[in-house]
PDB file of C-alpha atoms in Angstrom:
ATOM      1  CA  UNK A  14      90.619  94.417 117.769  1.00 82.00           C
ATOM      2  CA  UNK A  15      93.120  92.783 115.644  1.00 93.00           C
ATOM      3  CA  UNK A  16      95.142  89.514 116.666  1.00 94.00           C
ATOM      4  CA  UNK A  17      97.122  89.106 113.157  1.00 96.00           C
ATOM      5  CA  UNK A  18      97.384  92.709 111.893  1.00 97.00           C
ATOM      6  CA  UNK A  19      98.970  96.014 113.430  1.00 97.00           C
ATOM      7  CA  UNK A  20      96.966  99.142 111.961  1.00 97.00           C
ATOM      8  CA  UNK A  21      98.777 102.397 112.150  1.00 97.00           C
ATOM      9  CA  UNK A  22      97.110 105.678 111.208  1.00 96.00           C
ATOM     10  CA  UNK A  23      99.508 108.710 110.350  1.00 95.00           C
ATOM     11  CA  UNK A  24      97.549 111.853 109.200  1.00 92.00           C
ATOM     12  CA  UNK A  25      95.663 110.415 106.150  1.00 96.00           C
ATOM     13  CA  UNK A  26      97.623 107.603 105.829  1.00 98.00           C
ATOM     14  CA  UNK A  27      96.827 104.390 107.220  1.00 98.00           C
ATOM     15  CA  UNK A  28      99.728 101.411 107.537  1.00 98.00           C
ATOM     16  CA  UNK A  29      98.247  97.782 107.767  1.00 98.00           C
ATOM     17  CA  UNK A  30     101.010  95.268 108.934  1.00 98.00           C
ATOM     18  CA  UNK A  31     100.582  91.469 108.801  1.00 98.00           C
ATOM     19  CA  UNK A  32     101.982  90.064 111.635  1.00 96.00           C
ATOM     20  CA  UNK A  33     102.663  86.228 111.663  1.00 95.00           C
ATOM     21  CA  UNK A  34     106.011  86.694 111.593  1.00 93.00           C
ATOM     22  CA  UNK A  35     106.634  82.628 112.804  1.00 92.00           C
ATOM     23  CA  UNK A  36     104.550  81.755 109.433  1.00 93.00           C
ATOM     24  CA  UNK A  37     105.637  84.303 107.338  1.00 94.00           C
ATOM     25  CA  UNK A  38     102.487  85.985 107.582  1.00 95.00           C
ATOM     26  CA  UNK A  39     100.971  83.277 105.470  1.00 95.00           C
ATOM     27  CA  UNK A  40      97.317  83.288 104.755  1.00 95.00           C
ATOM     28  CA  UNK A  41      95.288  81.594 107.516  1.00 94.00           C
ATOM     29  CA  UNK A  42      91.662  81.685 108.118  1.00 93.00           C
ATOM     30  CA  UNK A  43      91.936  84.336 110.983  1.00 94.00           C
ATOM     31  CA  UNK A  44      94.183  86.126 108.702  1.00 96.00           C
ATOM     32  CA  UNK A  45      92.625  86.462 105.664  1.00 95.00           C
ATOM     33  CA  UNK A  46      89.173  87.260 107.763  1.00 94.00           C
ATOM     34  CA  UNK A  47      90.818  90.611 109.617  1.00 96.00           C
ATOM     35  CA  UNK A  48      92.588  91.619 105.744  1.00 97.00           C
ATOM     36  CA  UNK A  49      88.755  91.869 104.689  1.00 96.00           C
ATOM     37  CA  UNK A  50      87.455  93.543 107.967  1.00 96.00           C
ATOM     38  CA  UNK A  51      90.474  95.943 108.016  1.00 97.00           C
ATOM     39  CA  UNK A  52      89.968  97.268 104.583  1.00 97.00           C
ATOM     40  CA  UNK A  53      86.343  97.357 104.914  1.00 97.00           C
ATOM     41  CA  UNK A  54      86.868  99.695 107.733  1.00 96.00           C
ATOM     42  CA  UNK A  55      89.409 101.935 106.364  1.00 97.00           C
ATOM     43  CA  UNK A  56      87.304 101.876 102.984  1.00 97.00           C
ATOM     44  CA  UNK A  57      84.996 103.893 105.713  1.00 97.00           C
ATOM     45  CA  UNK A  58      87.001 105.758 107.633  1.00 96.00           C
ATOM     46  CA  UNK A  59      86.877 109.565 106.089  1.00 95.00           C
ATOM     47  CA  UNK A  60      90.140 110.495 108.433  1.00 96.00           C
ATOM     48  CA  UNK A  61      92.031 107.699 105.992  1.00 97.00           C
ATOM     49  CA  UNK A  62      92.658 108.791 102.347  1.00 97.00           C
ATOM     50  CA  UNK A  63      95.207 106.305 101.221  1.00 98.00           C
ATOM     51  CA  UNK A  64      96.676 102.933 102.902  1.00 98.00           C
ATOM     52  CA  UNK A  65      99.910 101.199 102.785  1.00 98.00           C
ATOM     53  CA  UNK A  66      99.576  96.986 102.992  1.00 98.00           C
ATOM     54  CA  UNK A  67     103.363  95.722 103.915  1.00 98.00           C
ATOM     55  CA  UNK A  68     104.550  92.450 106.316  1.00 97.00           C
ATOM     56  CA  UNK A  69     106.462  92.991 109.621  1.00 95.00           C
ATOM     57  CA  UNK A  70     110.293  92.213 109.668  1.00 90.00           C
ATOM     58  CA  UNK A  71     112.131  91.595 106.775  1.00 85.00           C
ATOM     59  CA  UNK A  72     111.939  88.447 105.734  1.00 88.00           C
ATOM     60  CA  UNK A  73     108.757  88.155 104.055  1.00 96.00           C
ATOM     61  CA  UNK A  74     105.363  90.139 102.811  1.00 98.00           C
ATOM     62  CA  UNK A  75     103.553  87.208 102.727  1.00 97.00           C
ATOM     63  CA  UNK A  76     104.336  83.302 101.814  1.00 95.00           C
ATOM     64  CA  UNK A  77     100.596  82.165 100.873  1.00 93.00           C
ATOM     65  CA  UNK A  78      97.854  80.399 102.138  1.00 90.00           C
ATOM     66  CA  UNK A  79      98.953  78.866 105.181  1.00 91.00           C
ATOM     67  CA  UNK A  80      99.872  75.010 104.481  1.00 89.00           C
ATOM     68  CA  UNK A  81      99.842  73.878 108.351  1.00 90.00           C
ATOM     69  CA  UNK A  82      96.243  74.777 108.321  1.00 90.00           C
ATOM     70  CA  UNK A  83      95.936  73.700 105.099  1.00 83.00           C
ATOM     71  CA  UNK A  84      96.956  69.749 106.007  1.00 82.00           C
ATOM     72  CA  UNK A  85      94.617  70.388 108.934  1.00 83.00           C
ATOM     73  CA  UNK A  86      91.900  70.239 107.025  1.00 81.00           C
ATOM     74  CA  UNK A  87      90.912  74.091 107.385  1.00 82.00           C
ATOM     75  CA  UNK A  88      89.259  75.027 103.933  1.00 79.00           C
ATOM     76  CA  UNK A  89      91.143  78.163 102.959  1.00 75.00           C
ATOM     77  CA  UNK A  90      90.737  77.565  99.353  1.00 73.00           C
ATOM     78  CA  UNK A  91      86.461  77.514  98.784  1.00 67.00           C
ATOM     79  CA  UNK A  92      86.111  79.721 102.566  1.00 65.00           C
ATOM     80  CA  UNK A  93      84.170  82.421 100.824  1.00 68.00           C
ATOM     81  CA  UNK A  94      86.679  84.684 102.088  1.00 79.00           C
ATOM     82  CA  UNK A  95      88.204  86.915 100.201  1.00 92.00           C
ATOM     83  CA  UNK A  96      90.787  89.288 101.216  1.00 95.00           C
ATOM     84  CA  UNK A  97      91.915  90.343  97.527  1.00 96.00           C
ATOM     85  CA  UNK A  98      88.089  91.322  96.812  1.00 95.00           C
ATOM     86  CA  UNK A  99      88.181  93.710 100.290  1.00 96.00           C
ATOM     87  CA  UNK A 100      91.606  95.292  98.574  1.00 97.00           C
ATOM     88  CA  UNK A 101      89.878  95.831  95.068  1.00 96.00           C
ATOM     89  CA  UNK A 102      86.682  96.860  96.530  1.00 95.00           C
ATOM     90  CA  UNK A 103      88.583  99.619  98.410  1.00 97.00           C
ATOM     91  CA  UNK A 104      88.083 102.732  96.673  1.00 96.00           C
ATOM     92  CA  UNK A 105      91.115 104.586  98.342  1.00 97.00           C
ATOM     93  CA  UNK A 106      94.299 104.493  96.854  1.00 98.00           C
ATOM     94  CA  UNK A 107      96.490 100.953  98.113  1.00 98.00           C
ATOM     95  CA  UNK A 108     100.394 101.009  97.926  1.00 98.00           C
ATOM     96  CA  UNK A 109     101.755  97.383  98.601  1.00 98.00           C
ATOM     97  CA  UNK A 110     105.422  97.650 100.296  1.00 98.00           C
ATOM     98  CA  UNK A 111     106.438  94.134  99.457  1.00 98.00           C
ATOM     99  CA  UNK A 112     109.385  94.147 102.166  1.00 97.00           C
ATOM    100  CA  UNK A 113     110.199  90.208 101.488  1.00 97.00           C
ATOM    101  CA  UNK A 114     109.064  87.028  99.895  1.00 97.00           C
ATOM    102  CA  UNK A 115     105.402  87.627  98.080  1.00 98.00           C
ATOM    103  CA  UNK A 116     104.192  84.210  97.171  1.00 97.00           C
ATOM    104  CA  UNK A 117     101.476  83.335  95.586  1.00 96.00           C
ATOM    105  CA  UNK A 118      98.742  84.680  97.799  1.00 95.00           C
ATOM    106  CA  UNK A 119     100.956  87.036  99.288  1.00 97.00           C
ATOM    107  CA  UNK A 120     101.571  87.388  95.173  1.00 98.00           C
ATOM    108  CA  UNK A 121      97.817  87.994  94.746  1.00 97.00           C
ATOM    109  CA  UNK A 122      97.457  90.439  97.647  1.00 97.00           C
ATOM    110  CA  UNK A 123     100.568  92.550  96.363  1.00 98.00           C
ATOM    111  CA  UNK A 124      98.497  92.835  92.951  1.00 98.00           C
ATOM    112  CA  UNK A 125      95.859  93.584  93.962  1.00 98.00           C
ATOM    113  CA  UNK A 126      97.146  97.009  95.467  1.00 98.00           C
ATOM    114  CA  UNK A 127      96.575  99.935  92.680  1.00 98.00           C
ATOM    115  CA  UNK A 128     100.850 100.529  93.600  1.00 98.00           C
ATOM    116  CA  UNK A 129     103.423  97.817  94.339  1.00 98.00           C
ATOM    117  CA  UNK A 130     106.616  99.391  95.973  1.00 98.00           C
ATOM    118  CA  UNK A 131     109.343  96.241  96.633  1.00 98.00           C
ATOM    119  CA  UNK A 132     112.595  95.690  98.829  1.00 98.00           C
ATOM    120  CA  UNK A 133     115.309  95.180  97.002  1.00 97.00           C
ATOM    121  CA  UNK A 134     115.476  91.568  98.756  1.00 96.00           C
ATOM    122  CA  UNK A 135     112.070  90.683  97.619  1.00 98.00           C
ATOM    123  CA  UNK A 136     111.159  87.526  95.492  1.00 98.00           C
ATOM    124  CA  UNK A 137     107.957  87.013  93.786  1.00 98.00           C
ATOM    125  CA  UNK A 138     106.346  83.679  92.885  1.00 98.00           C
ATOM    126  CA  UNK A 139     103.324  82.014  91.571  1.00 98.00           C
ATOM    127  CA  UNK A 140     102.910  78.696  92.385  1.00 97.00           C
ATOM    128  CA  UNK A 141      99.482  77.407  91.613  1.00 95.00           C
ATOM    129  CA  UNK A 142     101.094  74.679  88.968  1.00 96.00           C
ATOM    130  CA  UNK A 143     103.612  73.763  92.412  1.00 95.00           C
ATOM    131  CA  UNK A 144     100.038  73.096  94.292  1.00 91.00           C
ATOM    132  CA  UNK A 145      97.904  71.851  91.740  1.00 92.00           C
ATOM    133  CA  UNK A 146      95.424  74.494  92.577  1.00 90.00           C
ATOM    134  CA  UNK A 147      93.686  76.947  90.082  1.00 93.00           C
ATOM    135  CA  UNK A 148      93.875  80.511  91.221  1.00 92.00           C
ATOM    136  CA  UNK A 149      90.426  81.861  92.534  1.00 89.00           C
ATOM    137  CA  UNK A 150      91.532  85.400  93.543  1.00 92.00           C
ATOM    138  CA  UNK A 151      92.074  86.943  90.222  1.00 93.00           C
ATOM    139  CA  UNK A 152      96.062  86.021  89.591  1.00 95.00           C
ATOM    140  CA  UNK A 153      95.551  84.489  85.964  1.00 95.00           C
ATOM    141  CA  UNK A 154      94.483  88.159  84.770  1.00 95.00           C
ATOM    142  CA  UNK A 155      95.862  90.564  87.122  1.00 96.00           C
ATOM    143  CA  UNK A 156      99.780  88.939  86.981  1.00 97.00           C
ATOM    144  CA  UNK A 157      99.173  89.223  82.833  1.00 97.00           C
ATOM    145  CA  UNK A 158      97.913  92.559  83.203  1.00 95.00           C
ATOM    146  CA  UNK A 159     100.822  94.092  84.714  1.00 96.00           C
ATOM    147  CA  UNK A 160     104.269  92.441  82.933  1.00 97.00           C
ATOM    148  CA  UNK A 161     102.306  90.664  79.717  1.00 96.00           C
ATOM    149  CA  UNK A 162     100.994  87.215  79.070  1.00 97.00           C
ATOM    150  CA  UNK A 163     104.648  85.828  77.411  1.00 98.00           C
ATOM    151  CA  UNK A 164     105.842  86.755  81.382  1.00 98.00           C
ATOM    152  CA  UNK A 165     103.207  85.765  83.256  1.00 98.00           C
ATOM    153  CA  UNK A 166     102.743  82.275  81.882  1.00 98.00           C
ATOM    154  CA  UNK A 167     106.463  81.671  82.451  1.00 98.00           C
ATOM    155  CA  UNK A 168     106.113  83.022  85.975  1.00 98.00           C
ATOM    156  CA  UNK A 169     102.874  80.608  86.669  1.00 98.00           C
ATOM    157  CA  UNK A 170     103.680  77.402  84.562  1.00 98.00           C
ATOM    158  CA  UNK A 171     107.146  76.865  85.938  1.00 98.00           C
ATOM    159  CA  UNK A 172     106.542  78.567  89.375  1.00 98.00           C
ATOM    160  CA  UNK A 173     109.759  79.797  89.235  1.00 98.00           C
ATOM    161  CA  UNK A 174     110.714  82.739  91.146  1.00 98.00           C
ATOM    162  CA  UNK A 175     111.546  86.087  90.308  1.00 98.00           C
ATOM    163  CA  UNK A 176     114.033  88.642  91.989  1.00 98.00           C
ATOM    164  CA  UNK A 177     113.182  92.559  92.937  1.00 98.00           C
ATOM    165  CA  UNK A 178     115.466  93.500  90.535  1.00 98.00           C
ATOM    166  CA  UNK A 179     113.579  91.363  87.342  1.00 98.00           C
ATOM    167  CA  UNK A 180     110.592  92.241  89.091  1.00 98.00           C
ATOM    168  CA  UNK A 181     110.917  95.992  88.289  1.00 98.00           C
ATOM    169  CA  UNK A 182     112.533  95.486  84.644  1.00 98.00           C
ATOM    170  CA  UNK A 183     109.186  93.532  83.690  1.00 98.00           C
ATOM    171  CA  UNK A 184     107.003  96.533  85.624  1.00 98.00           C
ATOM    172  CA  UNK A 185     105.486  94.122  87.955  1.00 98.00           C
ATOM    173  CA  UNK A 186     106.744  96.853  90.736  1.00 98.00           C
ATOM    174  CA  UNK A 187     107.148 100.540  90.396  1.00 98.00           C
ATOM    175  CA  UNK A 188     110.472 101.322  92.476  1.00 98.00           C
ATOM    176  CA  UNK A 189     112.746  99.391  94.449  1.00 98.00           C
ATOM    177  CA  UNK A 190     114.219 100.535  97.491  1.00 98.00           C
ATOM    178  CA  UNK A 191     116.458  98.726  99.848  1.00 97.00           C
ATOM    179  CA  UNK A 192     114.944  97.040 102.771  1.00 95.00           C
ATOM    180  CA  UNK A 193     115.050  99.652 105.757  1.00 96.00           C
ATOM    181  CA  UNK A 194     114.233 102.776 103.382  1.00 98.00           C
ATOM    182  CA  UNK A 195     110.444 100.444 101.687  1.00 98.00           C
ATOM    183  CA  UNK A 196     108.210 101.724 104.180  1.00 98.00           C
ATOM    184  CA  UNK A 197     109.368 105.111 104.445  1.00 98.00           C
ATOM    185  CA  UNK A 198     108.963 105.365 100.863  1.00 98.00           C
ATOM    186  CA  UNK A 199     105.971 103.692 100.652  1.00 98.00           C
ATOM    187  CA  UNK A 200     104.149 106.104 103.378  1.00 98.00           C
ATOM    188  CA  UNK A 201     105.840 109.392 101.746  1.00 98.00           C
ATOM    189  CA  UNK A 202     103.860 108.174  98.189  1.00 98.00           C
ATOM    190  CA  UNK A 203     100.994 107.407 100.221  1.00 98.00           C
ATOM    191  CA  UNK A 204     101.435 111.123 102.059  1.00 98.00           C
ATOM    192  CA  UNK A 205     101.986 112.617  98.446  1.00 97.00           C
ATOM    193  CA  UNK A 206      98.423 111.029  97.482  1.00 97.00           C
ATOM    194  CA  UNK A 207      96.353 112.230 100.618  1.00 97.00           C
ATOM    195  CA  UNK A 208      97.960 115.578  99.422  1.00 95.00           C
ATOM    196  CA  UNK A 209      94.686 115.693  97.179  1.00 95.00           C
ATOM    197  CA  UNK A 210      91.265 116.027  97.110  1.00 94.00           C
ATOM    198  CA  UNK A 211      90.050 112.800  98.125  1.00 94.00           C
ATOM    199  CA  UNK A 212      86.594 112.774  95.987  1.00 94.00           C
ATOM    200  CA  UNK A 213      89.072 113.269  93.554  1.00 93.00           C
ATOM    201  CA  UNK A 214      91.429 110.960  93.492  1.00 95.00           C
ATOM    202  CA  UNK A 215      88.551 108.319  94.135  1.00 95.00           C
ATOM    203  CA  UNK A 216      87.199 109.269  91.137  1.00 95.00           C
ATOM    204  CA  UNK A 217      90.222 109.090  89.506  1.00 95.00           C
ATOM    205  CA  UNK A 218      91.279 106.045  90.542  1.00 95.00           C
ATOM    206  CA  UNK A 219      87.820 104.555  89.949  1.00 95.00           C
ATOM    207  CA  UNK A 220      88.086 105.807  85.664  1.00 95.00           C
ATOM    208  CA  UNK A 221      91.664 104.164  85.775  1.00 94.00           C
ATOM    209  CA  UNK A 222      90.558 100.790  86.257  1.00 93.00           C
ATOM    210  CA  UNK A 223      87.056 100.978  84.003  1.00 92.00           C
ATOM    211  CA  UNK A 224      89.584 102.193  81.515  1.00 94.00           C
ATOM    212  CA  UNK A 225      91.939  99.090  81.921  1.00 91.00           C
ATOM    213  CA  UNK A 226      92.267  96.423  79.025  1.00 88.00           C
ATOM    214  CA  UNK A 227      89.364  98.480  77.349  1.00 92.00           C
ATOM    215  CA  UNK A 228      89.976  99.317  73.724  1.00 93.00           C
ATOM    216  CA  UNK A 229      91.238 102.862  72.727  1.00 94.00           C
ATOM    217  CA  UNK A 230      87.626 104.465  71.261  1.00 95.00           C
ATOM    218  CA  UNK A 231      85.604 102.452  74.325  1.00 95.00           C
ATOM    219  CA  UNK A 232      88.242 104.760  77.022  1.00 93.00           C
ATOM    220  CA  UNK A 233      87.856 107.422  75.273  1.00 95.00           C
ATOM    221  CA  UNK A 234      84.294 107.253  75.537  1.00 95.00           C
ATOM    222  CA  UNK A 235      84.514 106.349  79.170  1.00 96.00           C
ATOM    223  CA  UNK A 236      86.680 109.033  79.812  1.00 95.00           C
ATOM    224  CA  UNK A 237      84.746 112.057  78.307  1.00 94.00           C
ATOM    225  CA  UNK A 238      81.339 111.180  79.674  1.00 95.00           C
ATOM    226  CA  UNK A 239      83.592 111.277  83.157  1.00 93.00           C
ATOM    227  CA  UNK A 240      85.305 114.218  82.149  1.00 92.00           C
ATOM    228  CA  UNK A 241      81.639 116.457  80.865  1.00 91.00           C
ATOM    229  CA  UNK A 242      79.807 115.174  84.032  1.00 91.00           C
ATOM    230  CA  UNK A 243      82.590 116.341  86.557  1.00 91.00           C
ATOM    231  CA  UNK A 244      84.243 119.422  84.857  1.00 86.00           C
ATOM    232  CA  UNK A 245      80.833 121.375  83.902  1.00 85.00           C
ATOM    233  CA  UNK A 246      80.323 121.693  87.464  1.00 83.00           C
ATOM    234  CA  UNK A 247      84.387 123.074  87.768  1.00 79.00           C
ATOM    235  CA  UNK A 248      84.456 127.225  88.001  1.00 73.00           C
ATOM    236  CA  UNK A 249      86.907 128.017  85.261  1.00 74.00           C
ATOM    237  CA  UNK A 250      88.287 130.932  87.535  1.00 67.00           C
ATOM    238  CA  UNK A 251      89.575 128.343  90.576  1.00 64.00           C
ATOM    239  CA  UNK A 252      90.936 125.761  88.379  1.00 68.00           C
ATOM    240  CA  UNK A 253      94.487 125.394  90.027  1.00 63.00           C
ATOM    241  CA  UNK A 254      93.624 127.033  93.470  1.00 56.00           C
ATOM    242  CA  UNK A 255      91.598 123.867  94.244  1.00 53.00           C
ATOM    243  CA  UNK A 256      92.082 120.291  94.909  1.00 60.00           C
ATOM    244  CA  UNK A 257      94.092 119.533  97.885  1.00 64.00           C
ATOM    245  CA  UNK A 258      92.932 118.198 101.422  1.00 60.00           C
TER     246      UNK A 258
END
């Protein structure tokens, strides 16, 4: 059902691939429409308990919105699609296996997995000030949120580029791995996830981010209301010999 994406399901794992390889899977309309449908379908799918977003080949994860249909005339930028919002909305855990160039959009989509896993040939760039175009996906706060404002706004003013290697010393990415081990790697994190229960690790996940950027006393308060409502209902006895899939 899917012209620009390959969807691979592998025990509780699902794999979605962009596939524009000619464009560098860059962000067209059709594109960006079957990101949102395929994560709104996985976000249902009980069989799937954690997904993996990566690019096919080598070359890039994904190079932006895509600038031929751009000078077309094809409104990518105020479309009402949103294929960052279907990734944040999804309530499974997200691993992005950035196996080439992420720029800008392909920047945005890589951030807005809850993981980002990287090739070692990766680059990463923001180039909104390049485009004269303000972000509308949630860059300005997410990029800030993971390697701190000094890095972000020297990553978005000059749109300079970054390499794999600076990428993981300013914790923008997690690991890196070279090129033809990312997706292994990727899935076997994924795997190690689905290992759980999944109301779990949805809830989980879910405190994680209401937790994020929240001060110390407001998470804590977050936190224990989470932690009476689900562990009152825990049986003391079983606490260990519970919990996986």
């Amino acid at each position: 059902m899917f012209r620009y994406l390959l969807i691979e399901r592998e025990r509780q794992v699902a794999t979605v691939t962009l596939n524009r390889p000619a464009s560098r899977h860059a962000l067209s309309a059709g594109l960006q429409a079957e990101i949102v449908a395929a994560f709104e379908e996985l976000a249902k799918d009980e069989a799937v308990f954690a997904i993996v977003l990566t690019g096919s080949g080598d070359r890039a994860f994904c190079a932006g919105l895509d600038i031929k249909e751009l000078s077309e005339g094809v409104d990518l930028i105020g479309s009402g699609t949103d294929p960052i919002a279907a990734i944040t909305r999804c309530p499974k855990p997200t691993i992005a296996a950035v196996n080439g160039a992420a720029i800008t959009g392909g920047l945005e989509l890589a951030l807005a997995c809850d993981i980002i896993l990287s090739a070692d040939n990766a680059i990463f760039a923001d180039t909104h000030a390049k485009m004269g175009v303000i972000p509308g996906w949630g860059l300005s706060h997410r990029l800030a949120r993971r390697v701190g404002a000094g890095r972000a706004m020297e990553m978005s003013l000059s749109a300079r580029a970054i390499d794999a290697a600076t990428a993981l010393q300013w914790g923008l990415v997690n690991h890196l791995f070279a090129k033809d081990r990312l997706l292994e790697e990727a899935k076997a994190l994924a795997a190690d996830i689905a290992r759980w229960d999944a109301d779990f690790i949805r809830q989980y996940k879910s405190l994680i981010q209401e937790c994020i950027g929240r001060t110390d006393t407001e998470a804590d308060r977050i936190e224990t209301a989470a932690a009476d409502a689900h562990n009152a209902k825990l049986d003391p006895a079983r606490v260990g010999q519970r919990g996986t899939n």
